[in-house]
Coordinates of C-alpha atoms in Angstrom, one line a residue:
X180 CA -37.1 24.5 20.0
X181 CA -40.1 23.4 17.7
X182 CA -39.7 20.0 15.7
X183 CA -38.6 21.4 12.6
X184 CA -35.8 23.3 14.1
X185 CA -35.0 20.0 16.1
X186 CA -34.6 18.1 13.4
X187 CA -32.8 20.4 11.6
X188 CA -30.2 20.1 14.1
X189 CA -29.7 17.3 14.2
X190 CA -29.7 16.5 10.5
X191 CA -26.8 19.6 10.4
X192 CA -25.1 18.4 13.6
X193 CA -22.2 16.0 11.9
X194 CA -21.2 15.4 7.6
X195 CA -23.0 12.6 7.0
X196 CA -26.3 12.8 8.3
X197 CA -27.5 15.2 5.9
X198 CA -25.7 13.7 2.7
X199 CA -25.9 10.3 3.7
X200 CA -30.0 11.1 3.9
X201 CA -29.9 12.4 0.4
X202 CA -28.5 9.6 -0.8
X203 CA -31.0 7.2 0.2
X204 CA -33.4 9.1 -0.9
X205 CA -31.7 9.6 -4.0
X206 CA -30.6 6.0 -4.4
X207 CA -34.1 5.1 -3.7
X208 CA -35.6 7.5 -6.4
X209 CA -32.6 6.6 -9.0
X210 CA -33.4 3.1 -8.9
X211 CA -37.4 3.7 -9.1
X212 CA -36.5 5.3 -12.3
X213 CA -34.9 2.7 -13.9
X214 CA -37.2 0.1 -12.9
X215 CA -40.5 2.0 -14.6
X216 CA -38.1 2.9 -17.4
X217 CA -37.3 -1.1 -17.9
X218 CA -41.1 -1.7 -17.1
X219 CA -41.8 0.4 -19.7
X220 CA -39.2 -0.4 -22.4
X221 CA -40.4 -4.3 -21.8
X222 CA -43.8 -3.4 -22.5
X223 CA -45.0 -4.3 -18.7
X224 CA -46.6 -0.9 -18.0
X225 CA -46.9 0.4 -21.7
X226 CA -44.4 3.0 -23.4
X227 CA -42.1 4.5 -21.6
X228 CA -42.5 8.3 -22.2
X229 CA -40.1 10.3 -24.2
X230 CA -37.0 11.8 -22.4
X231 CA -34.7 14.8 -23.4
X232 CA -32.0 12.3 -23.9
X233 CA -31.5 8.8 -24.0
X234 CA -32.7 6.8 -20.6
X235 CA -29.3 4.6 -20.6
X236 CA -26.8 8.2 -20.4
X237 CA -29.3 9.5 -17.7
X238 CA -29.5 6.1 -15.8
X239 CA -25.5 6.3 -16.3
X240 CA -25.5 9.7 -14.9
X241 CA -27.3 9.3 -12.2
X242 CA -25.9 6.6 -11.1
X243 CA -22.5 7.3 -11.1
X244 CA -22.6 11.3 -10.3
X245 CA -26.1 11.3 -8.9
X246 CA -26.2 9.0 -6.1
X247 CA -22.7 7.5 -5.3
X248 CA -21.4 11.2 -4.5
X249 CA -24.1 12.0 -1.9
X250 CA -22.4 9.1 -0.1
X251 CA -18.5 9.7 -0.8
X252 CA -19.1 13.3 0.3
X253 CA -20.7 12.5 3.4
X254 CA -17.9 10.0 4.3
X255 CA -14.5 11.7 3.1
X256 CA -16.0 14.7 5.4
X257 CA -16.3 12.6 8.3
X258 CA -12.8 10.2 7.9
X259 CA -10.4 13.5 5.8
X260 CA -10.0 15.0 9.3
X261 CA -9.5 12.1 11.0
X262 CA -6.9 10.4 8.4
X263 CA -4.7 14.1 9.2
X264 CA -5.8 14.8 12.2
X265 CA -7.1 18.3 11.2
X266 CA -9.9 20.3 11.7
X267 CA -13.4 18.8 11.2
X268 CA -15.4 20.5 8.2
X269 CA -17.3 23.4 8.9
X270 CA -20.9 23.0 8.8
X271 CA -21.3 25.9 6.1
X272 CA -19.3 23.5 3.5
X273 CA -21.5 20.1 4.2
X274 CA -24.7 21.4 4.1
X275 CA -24.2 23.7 0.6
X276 CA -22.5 21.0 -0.9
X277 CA -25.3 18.9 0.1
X278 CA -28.4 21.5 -0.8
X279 CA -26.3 22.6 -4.2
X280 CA -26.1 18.7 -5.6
X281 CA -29.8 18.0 -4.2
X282 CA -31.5 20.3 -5.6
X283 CA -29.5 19.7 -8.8
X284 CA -30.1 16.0 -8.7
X285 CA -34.2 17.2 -8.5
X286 CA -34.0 19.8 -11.3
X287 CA -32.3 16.8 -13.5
X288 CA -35.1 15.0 -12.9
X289 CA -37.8 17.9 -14.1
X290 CA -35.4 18.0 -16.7
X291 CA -35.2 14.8 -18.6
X292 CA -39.2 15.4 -18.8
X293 CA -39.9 19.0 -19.6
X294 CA -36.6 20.9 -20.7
X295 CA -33.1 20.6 -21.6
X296 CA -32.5 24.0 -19.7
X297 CA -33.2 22.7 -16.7
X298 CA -30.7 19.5 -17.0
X299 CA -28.1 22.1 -17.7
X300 CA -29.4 24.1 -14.5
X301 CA -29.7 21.0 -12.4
X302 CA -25.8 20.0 -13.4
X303 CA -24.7 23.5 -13.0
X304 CA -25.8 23.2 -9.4
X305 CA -24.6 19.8 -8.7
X306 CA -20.9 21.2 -10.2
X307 CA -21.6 24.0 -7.7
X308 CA -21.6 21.4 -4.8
X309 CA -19.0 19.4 -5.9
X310 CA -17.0 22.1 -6.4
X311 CA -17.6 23.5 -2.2
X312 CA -16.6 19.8 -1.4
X313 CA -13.8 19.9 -3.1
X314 CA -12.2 23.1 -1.5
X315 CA -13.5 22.2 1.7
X316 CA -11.7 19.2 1.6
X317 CA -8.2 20.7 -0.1
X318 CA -8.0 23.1 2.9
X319 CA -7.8 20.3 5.2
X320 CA -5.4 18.5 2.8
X321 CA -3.3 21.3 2.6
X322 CA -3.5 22.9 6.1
X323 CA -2.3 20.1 8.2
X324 CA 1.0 18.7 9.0
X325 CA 0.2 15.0 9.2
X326 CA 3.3 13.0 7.7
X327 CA 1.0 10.6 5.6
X328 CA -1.8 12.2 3.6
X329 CA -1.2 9.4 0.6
X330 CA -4.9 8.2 0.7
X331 CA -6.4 12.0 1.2
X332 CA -4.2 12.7 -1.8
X333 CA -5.3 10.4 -3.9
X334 CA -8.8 10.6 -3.1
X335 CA -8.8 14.5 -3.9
X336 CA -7.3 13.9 -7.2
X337 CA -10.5 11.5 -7.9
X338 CA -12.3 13.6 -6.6
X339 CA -11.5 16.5 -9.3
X340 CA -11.7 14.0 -12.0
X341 CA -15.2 13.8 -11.0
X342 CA -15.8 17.2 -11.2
X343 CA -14.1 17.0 -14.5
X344 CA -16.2 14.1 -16.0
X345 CA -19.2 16.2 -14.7
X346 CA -18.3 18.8 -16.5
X347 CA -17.7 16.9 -19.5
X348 CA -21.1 15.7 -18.9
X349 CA -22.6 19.2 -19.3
X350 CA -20.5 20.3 -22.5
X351 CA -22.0 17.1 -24.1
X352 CA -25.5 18.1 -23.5
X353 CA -24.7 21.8 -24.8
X354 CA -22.6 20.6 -28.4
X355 CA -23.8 17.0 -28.6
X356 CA -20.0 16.3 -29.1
X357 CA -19.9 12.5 -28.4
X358 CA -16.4 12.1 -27.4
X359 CA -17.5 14.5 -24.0
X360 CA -20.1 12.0 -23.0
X361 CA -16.9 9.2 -23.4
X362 CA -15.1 11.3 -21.2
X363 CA -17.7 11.5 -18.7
X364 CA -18.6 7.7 -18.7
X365 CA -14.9 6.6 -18.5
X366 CA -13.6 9.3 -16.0
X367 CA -16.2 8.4 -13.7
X368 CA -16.2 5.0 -13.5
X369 CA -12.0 4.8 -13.7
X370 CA -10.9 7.8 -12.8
X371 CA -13.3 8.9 -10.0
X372 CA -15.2 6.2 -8.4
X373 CA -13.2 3.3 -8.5
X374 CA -10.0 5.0 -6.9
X375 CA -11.9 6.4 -4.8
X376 CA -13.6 3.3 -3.5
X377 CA -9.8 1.6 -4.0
X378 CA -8.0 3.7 -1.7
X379 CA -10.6 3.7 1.3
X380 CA -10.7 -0.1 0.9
X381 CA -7.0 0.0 1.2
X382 CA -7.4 2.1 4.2
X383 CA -10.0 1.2 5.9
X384 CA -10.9 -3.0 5.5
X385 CA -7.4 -3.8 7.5
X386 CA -8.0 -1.1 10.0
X387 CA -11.9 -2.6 10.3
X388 CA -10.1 -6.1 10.4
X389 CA -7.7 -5.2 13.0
X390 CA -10.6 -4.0 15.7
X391 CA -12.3 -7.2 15.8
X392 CA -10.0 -10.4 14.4
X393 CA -7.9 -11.4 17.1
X394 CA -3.9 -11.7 16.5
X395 CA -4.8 -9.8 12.9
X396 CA -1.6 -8.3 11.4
X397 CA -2.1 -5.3 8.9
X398 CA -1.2 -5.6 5.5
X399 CA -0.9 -2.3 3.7
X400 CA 1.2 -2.4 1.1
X401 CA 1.3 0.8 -1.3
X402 CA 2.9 -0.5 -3.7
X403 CA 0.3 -2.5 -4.8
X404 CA -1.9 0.4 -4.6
X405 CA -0.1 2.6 -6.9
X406 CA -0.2 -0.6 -9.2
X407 CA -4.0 -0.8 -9.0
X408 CA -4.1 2.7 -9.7
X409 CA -2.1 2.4 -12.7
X410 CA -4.2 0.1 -14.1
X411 CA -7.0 1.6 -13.3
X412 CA -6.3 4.5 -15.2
X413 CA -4.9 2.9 -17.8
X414 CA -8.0 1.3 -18.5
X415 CA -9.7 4.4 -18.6
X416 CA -7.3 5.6 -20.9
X417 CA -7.6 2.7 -23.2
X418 CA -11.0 3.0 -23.5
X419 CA -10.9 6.4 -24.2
X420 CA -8.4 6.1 -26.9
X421 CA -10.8 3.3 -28.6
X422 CA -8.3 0.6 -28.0
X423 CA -10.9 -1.7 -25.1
X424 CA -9.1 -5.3 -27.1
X425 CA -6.6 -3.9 -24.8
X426 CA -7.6 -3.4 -21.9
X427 CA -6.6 -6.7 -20.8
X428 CA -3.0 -5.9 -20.1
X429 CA -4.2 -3.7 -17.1
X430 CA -7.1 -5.8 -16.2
X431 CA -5.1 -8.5 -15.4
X432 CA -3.0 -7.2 -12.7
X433 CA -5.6 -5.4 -11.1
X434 CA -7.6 -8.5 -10.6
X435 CA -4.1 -10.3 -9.4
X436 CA -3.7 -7.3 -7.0
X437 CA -7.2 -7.4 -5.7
X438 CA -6.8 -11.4 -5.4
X439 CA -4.0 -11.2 -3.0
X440 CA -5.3 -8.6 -1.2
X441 CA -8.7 -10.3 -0.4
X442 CA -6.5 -13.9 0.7
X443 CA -4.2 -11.1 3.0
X444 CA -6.9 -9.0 4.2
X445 CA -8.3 -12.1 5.4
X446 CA -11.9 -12.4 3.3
X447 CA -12.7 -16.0 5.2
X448 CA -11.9 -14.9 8.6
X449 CA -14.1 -11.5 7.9
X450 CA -17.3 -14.3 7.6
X451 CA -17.0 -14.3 12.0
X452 CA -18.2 -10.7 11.8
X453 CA -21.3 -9.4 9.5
X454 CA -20.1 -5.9 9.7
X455 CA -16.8 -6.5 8.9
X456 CA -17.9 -9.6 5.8
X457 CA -19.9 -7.4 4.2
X458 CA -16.5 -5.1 3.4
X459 CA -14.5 -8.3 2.5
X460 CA -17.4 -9.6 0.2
X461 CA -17.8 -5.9 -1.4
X462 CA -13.9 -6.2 -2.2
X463 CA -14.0 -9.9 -3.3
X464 CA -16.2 -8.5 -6.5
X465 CA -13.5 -6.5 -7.7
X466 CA -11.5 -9.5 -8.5
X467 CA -14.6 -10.9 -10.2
X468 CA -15.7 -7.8 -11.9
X469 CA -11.6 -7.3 -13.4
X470 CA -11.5 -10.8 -14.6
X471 CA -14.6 -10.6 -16.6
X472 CA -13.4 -7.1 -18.0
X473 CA -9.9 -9.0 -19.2
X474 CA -12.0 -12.3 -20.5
X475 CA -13.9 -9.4 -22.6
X476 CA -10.6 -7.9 -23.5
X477 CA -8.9 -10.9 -24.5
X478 CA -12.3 -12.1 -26.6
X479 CA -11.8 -8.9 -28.6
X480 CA -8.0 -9.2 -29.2
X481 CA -8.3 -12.8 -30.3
X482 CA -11.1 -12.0 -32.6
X483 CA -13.1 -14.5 -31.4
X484 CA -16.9 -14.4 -32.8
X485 CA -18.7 -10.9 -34.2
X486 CA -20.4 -10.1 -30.8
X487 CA -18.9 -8.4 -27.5
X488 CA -18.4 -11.2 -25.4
X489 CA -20.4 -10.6 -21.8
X490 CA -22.0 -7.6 -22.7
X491 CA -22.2 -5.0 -20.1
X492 CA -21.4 -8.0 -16.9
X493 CA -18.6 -6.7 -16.3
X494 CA -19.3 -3.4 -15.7
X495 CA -22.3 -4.3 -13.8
X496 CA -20.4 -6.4 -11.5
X497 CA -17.7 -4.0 -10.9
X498 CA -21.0 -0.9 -10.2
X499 CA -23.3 -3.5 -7.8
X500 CA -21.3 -5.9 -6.7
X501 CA -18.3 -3.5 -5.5
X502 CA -19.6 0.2 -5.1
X503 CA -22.9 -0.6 -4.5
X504 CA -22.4 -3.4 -1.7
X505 CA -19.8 -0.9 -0.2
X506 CA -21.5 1.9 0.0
X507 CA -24.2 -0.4 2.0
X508 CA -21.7 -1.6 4.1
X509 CA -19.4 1.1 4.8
X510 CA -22.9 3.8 5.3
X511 CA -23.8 0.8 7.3
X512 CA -20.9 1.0 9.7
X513 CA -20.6 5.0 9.8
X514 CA -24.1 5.1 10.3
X515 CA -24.0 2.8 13.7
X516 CA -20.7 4.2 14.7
X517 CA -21.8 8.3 14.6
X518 CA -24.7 7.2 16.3
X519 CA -24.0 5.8 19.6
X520 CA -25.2 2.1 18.3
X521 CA -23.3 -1.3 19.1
X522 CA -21.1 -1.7 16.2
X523 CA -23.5 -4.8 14.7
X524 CA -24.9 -5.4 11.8
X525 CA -28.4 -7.0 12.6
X526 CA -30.3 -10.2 10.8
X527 CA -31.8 -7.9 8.7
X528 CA -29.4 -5.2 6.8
X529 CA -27.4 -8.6 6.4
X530 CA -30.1 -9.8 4.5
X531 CA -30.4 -6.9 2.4
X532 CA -26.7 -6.9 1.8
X533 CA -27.3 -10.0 0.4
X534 CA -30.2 -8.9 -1.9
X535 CA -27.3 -7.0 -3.5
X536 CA -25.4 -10.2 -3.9
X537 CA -28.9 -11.4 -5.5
X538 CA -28.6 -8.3 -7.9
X539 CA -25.3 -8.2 -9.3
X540 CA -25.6 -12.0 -10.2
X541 CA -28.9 -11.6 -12.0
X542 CA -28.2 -8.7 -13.5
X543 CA -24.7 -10.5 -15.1
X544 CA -26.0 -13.8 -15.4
X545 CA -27.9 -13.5 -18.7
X546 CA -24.5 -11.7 -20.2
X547 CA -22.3 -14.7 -19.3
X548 CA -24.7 -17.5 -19.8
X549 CA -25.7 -17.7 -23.0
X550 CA -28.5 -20.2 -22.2
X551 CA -30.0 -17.2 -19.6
X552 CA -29.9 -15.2 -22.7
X553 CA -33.2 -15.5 -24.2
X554 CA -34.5 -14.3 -20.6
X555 CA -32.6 -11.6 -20.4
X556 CA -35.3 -9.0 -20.0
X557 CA -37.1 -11.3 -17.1
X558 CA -33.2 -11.1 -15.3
X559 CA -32.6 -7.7 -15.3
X560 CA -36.0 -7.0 -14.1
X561 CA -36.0 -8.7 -11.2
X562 CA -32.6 -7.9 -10.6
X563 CA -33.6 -4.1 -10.8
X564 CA -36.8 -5.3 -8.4
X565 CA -34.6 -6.6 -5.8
X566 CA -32.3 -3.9 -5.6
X567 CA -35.0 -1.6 -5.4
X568 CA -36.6 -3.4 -2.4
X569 CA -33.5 -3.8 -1.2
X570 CA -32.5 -0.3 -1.0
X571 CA -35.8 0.9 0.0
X572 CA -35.6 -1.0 2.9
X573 CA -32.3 -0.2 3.9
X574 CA -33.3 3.3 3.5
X575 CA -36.1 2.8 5.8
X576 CA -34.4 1.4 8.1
X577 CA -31.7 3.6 8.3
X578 CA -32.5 7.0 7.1
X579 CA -34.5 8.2 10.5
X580 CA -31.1 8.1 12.5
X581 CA -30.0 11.1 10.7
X582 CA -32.7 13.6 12.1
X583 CA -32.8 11.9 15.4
X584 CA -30.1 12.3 17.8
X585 CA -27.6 9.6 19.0
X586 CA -28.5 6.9 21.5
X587 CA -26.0 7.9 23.8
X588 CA -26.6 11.7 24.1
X589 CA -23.3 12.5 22.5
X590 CA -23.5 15.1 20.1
X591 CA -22.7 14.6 16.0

């Protein structure tokens, strides 16, 4: 077998290796954009050139349907058969899903410079993708008898609102119709990532917890899930319905339910074990990132001052201080686990994880503090600058496992 075919094999041998390798490149290249586009928008490195949209909706799309997917994908593939005990996903549906949405992802790129054609192209195929994922993962949903299948359900149904909100995405380029691109924005942030990351946080911190806390007792209530859910969508829906001095009604509980569920979960305990903190610290920002949105809410309700109050903190906090950190974390853990290493996390990806903790206070810092304002543009700079180092070394550091095959000769 030559090298290429090797590596091949092994990159094809389980669901994440190939997705999850894609999306640090992806998350690597995403967040390389930004930072030249911010360079250039700051006058650091000159003009930034002229796109075939506007850089914040393609730095919105790529970051929420561009890079967080390759990673969901790659993990709901691995755990879906697990969670139902069903059949593992054929390779055929992992690696199109995965060549459809990359080479997507690369045509949007070639797009934003040279022609709107191509964007449509590049979406089309990422739809394509998505689309294989989806069925691939309704078959097992459908096909097995497990009793419990309330966190695969859920996560399908967030799963098609992606789809949907991608879709959305697409009609908005081809009619220019701006309530599609509000769609897009609102359905993936609240109807597609955030359940998403909800229910396998729900699912899988007190199952983490349990391995490694002594005398840990699960708490798992689903009631408070369907709450969070609730809200979450409502939230969406408020936004959507151009009612935001609302949203505060929702916001509230969700940051209540996440509160109690960090103290339960047991977030100081978690700080014995890096690979188990980083989870607990990923979930703490939730509570953080819902507070601020209800603060913003609240500000807008009471009519207080012409401005919106904390800019776009909120959402930053929720984006890099929740989905960001557990992506790291939980790609972290799969990552060692599916490849026959100690389940540690070393001196050094806790550092990093940290670095994301750097980001998502710089980043929301000059939106909260007023006297960080007029240094705004030096904050989200480096903010963008230490994310991108960040991930680029994480990246490094990781990416190689996926074409190389497991430390303990096992195969996957």
């Amino acid at each position: 077998m030559n090298k290429q075919a090797t590596i091949w094999h092994y990159l094809s041998a389980a669901p994440h290796r190939s997705l999850f390798l894609v999306g640090a490149l992806q998350g690597v290249l995403t967040l390389l954009w930004w930072m030249l586009d911010l360079m250039g928008r700051y006058g650091v490195i000159g003009n930034a050139p002229i796109l075939n949209m506007a850089p914040i909706w393609a730095h919105a799309f790529l970051m929420v349907y561009g890079f967080f997917p390759f990673f969901i994908f790659g993990f709901l593939f691995t755990t879906f058969p697990n969670w139902m005990s069903g059949e593992k996903i054929k390779p055929r549906y992992y690696l199109a899903t995965c060549i459809f949405m990359a080479g997507g992802v690369a045509l949007f790129y070639v797009g934003l410079y040279i022609s709107k054609t191509l964007l449509v192209t590049g979406i089309a195929a990422m739809l394509t993708g998505w689309g294989i994922a989806i069925i691939a993962l309704l078959r097992i949903l459908l096909q097995t008898l497990a009793q419990d299948k309330r966190h695969a359900r859920v996560a399908s149904v967030a799963l098609i609102f992606g789809w949907l909100g991608m879709v959305a995405y697409l009609v908005w380029l081809l009619t220019d119709h701006s309530f599609f691109l509000d769609f897009s924005r609102q359905a993936g942030i609240w109807f597609f990532l955030l359940p998403i990351l909800l229910t396998v946080s729900h699912r899988m911190i007190p199952f983490f917890s349990s391995r490694v806390l002594e005398n840990y007792v699960i708490v798992r209530p689903y009631a408070l899930l369907w709450l969070m859910l609730v809200c979450t969508a409502g939230h969406g829906l408020l936004q959507l319905m151009g009612m935001p001095q609302y949203v505060w009604c929702v916001d509230l509980p969700l940051a209540g339910c996440a509160l109690y569920l960090s103290w339960a979960w047991g977030l100081l305990r978690s700080f014995s074990v890096s690979l188990l903190a980083v989870l607990h610290i990923s979930f703490a920002w939730l509570t953080v990132a819902m507070l601020l949105f209800a603060a913003q809410s609240l500000m807008m309700w009471l009519n207080v001052g012409e401005r919106i109050w904390f800019g776009l903190a909120p959402l930053h906090a929720l984006v890099i201080g929740y989905f960001a950190s557990m992506v790291l974390g939980m790609a972290s853990r799969v990552t060692l686990g599916h490849s026959g290493r100690p389940l540690v996390l070393d001196h050094f990806t806790w550092l990093l994880f940290l670095g994301f903790q750097i980001t998502t206070l710089f980043r929301i810092m000059p939106d909260i503090m007023p006297a960080a304002s007029a240094l705004a543009p030096v904050f989200y700079l480096f903010a963008a600058a230490v994310w991108l180092i960040c991930f680029m070394l994480w990246a490094a550091r990781f990416a190689p496992v996926y074409w190389r095959p497991r430390v303990d000769g096992k195969l996957g």
